Amino acid sequence: MAQAGDGKPRSDRRRATNRIGKRVTDEELRNFKIRAAEAGFSKGQDYLSALIAGDFHFHAVTRKDTIRVLGELGKLGSNINQIAKAVNQGRIRNLDAHAVRALEETRLLIEALGQEIRETLQ
């Protein structure tokens, strides 16, 4: 263990002498802890430290971004429908049951995700 005057280097934590403080309501603290957990931090202090150090980047998703994603999902759905039409018309013949099932599952996922996005836009 390092002792005073022994010449050994100290951690950066001991060199940090400044404090940042902010009083918050119970609701603000609860929301802060929720955001920390959603960002993958087990402790709010770690979340705050990452924020102060610049090791954590926020990216606010705008309504415009969400609408753009919904448009891209629509294009994917259209592509899946074109493939299904080609299969049904016999233009694609060598699809096994696994591939057909994968296409149907993909179509259902795209529809469900699109519905969730539309609900967030309301």
Short mmCIF file of C-alpha atoms in Angstrom, two decimals:
data_model
loop_
_atom_site.label_atom_id
_atom_site.label_comp_id
_atom_site.label_asym_id
_atom_site.label_seq_id
_atom_site.Cartn_x
_atom_site.Cartn_y
_atom_site.Cartn_z
CA MET A 1 0.00 0.00 0.00
CA ALA A 2 1.27 3.44 -0.90
CA GLN A 3 2.09 5.68 2.03
CA ALA A 4 2.68 9.40 2.23
CA GLY A 5 6.22 10.34 1.24
CA ASP A 6 7.14 6.95 -0.30
CA GLY A 7 7.32 8.38 -3.84
CA LYS A 8 4.85 5.88 -5.31
CA PRO A 9 2.31 7.19 -7.86
CA ARG A 10 -1.23 7.83 -6.66
CA SER A 11 -4.45 7.06 -8.47
CA ASP A 12 -6.23 9.76 -10.43
CA ARG A 13 -9.15 9.44 -8.02
CA ARG A 14 -7.04 10.86 -5.19
CA ARG A 15 -5.92 13.71 -7.42
CA ALA A 16 -9.49 14.73 -8.16
CA THR A 17 -10.21 17.50 -5.70
CA ASN A 18 -13.21 19.21 -7.31
CA ARG A 19 -16.81 18.18 -6.68
CA ILE A 20 -19.94 18.70 -8.76
CA GLY A 21 -23.23 18.74 -6.92
CA LYS A 22 -26.87 19.12 -7.84
CA ARG A 23 -29.91 18.68 -5.67
CA VAL A 24 -32.71 16.68 -7.32
CA THR A 25 -36.22 15.59 -6.42
CA ASP A 26 -37.06 11.97 -5.69
CA GLU A 27 -38.64 11.65 -9.14
CA GLU A 28 -35.59 13.15 -10.88
CA LEU A 29 -33.30 10.75 -9.02
CA ARG A 30 -35.51 7.78 -9.91
CA ASN A 31 -35.55 8.80 -13.58
CA PHE A 32 -31.77 9.32 -13.54
CA LYS A 33 -31.27 5.79 -12.19
CA ILE A 34 -33.61 4.38 -14.83
CA ARG A 35 -31.67 6.14 -17.61
CA ALA A 36 -28.40 4.87 -16.14
CA ALA A 37 -29.70 1.30 -16.14
CA GLU A 38 -31.03 1.67 -19.70
CA ALA A 39 -27.58 2.88 -20.75
CA GLY A 40 -26.04 -0.27 -19.25
CA PHE A 41 -24.65 1.14 -16.00
CA SER A 42 -25.28 -0.74 -12.76
CA LYS A 43 -24.66 2.35 -10.63
CA GLY A 44 -25.75 5.92 -11.23
CA GLN A 45 -22.31 7.12 -10.13
CA ASP A 46 -20.66 5.20 -12.99
CA TYR A 47 -23.15 6.71 -15.44
CA LEU A 48 -22.42 10.20 -14.15
CA SER A 49 -18.66 9.61 -14.28
CA ALA A 50 -18.85 8.40 -17.88
CA LEU A 51 -20.93 11.44 -18.79
CA ILE A 52 -18.47 13.86 -17.16
CA ALA A 53 -15.45 12.13 -18.72
CA GLY A 54 -17.05 12.20 -22.14
CA ASP A 55 -16.94 8.41 -22.41
CA PHE A 56 -20.64 8.16 -23.02
CA HIS A 57 -22.38 9.71 -25.99
CA PHE A 58 -26.04 10.59 -26.16
CA HIS A 59 -27.84 10.43 -29.45
CA ALA A 60 -31.29 11.86 -29.33
CA VAL A 61 -33.58 10.18 -31.83
CA THR A 62 -35.70 12.78 -33.52
CA ARG A 63 -39.15 12.34 -35.02
CA LYS A 64 -37.57 12.85 -38.44
CA ASP A 65 -35.12 9.97 -37.78
CA THR A 66 -37.98 7.74 -36.67
CA ILE A 67 -40.00 8.52 -39.80
CA ARG A 68 -36.94 7.78 -41.94
CA VAL A 69 -36.52 4.37 -40.25
CA LEU A 70 -40.19 3.64 -40.85
CA GLY A 71 -39.68 4.44 -44.55
CA GLU A 72 -36.72 2.08 -44.75
CA LEU A 73 -38.78 -0.66 -43.11
CA GLY A 74 -41.44 -0.08 -45.74
CA LYS A 75 -38.84 -0.65 -48.46
CA LEU A 76 -37.76 -3.89 -46.81
CA GLY A 77 -41.38 -5.02 -46.61
CA SER A 78 -41.81 -4.23 -50.29
CA ASN A 79 -38.75 -6.32 -51.15
CA ILE A 80 -40.10 -9.26 -49.13
CA ASN A 81 -43.43 -8.95 -50.95
CA GLN A 82 -41.65 -8.97 -54.33
CA ILE A 83 -39.83 -12.16 -53.38
CA ALA A 84 -43.09 -13.76 -52.22
CA LYS A 85 -44.77 -12.78 -55.50
CA ALA A 86 -41.91 -14.29 -57.52
CA VAL A 87 -42.17 -17.53 -55.50
CA ASN A 88 -45.95 -17.68 -55.97
CA GLN A 89 -45.61 -17.07 -59.74
CA GLY A 90 -43.05 -19.85 -60.00
CA ARG A 91 -40.17 -17.55 -61.04
CA ILE A 92 -38.22 -18.77 -57.99
CA ARG A 93 -38.40 -22.53 -57.71
CA ASN A 94 -35.57 -23.73 -55.52
CA LEU A 95 -36.69 -22.42 -52.14
CA ASP A 96 -36.90 -25.01 -49.40
CA ALA A 97 -39.42 -24.86 -46.56
CA HIS A 98 -36.84 -23.29 -44.24
CA ALA A 99 -36.27 -20.36 -46.62
CA VAL A 100 -40.00 -19.80 -47.10
CA ARG A 101 -40.51 -19.87 -43.32
CA ALA A 102 -37.63 -17.40 -42.85
CA LEU A 103 -39.19 -15.01 -45.38
CA GLU A 104 -42.57 -15.20 -43.64
CA GLU A 105 -40.98 -14.63 -40.21
CA THR A 106 -39.06 -11.66 -41.60
CA ARG A 107 -42.25 -10.20 -43.07
CA LEU A 108 -44.04 -10.55 -39.72
CA LEU A 109 -41.14 -8.95 -37.84
CA ILE A 110 -41.04 -6.02 -40.25
CA GLU A 111 -44.79 -5.51 -39.84
CA ALA A 112 -44.58 -5.68 -36.04
CA LEU A 113 -41.65 -3.29 -35.87
CA GLY A 114 -43.38 -0.89 -38.23
CA GLN A 115 -46.49 -0.97 -36.05
CA GLU A 116 -44.44 -0.21 -32.92
CA ILE A 117 -42.77 2.72 -34.64
CA ARG A 118 -46.11 4.09 -35.87
CA GLU A 119 -47.46 3.90 -32.30
CA THR A 120 -44.50 5.91 -30.97
CA LEU A 121 -45.15 8.59 -33.58
CA GLN A 122 -48.75 9.16 -32.42
#
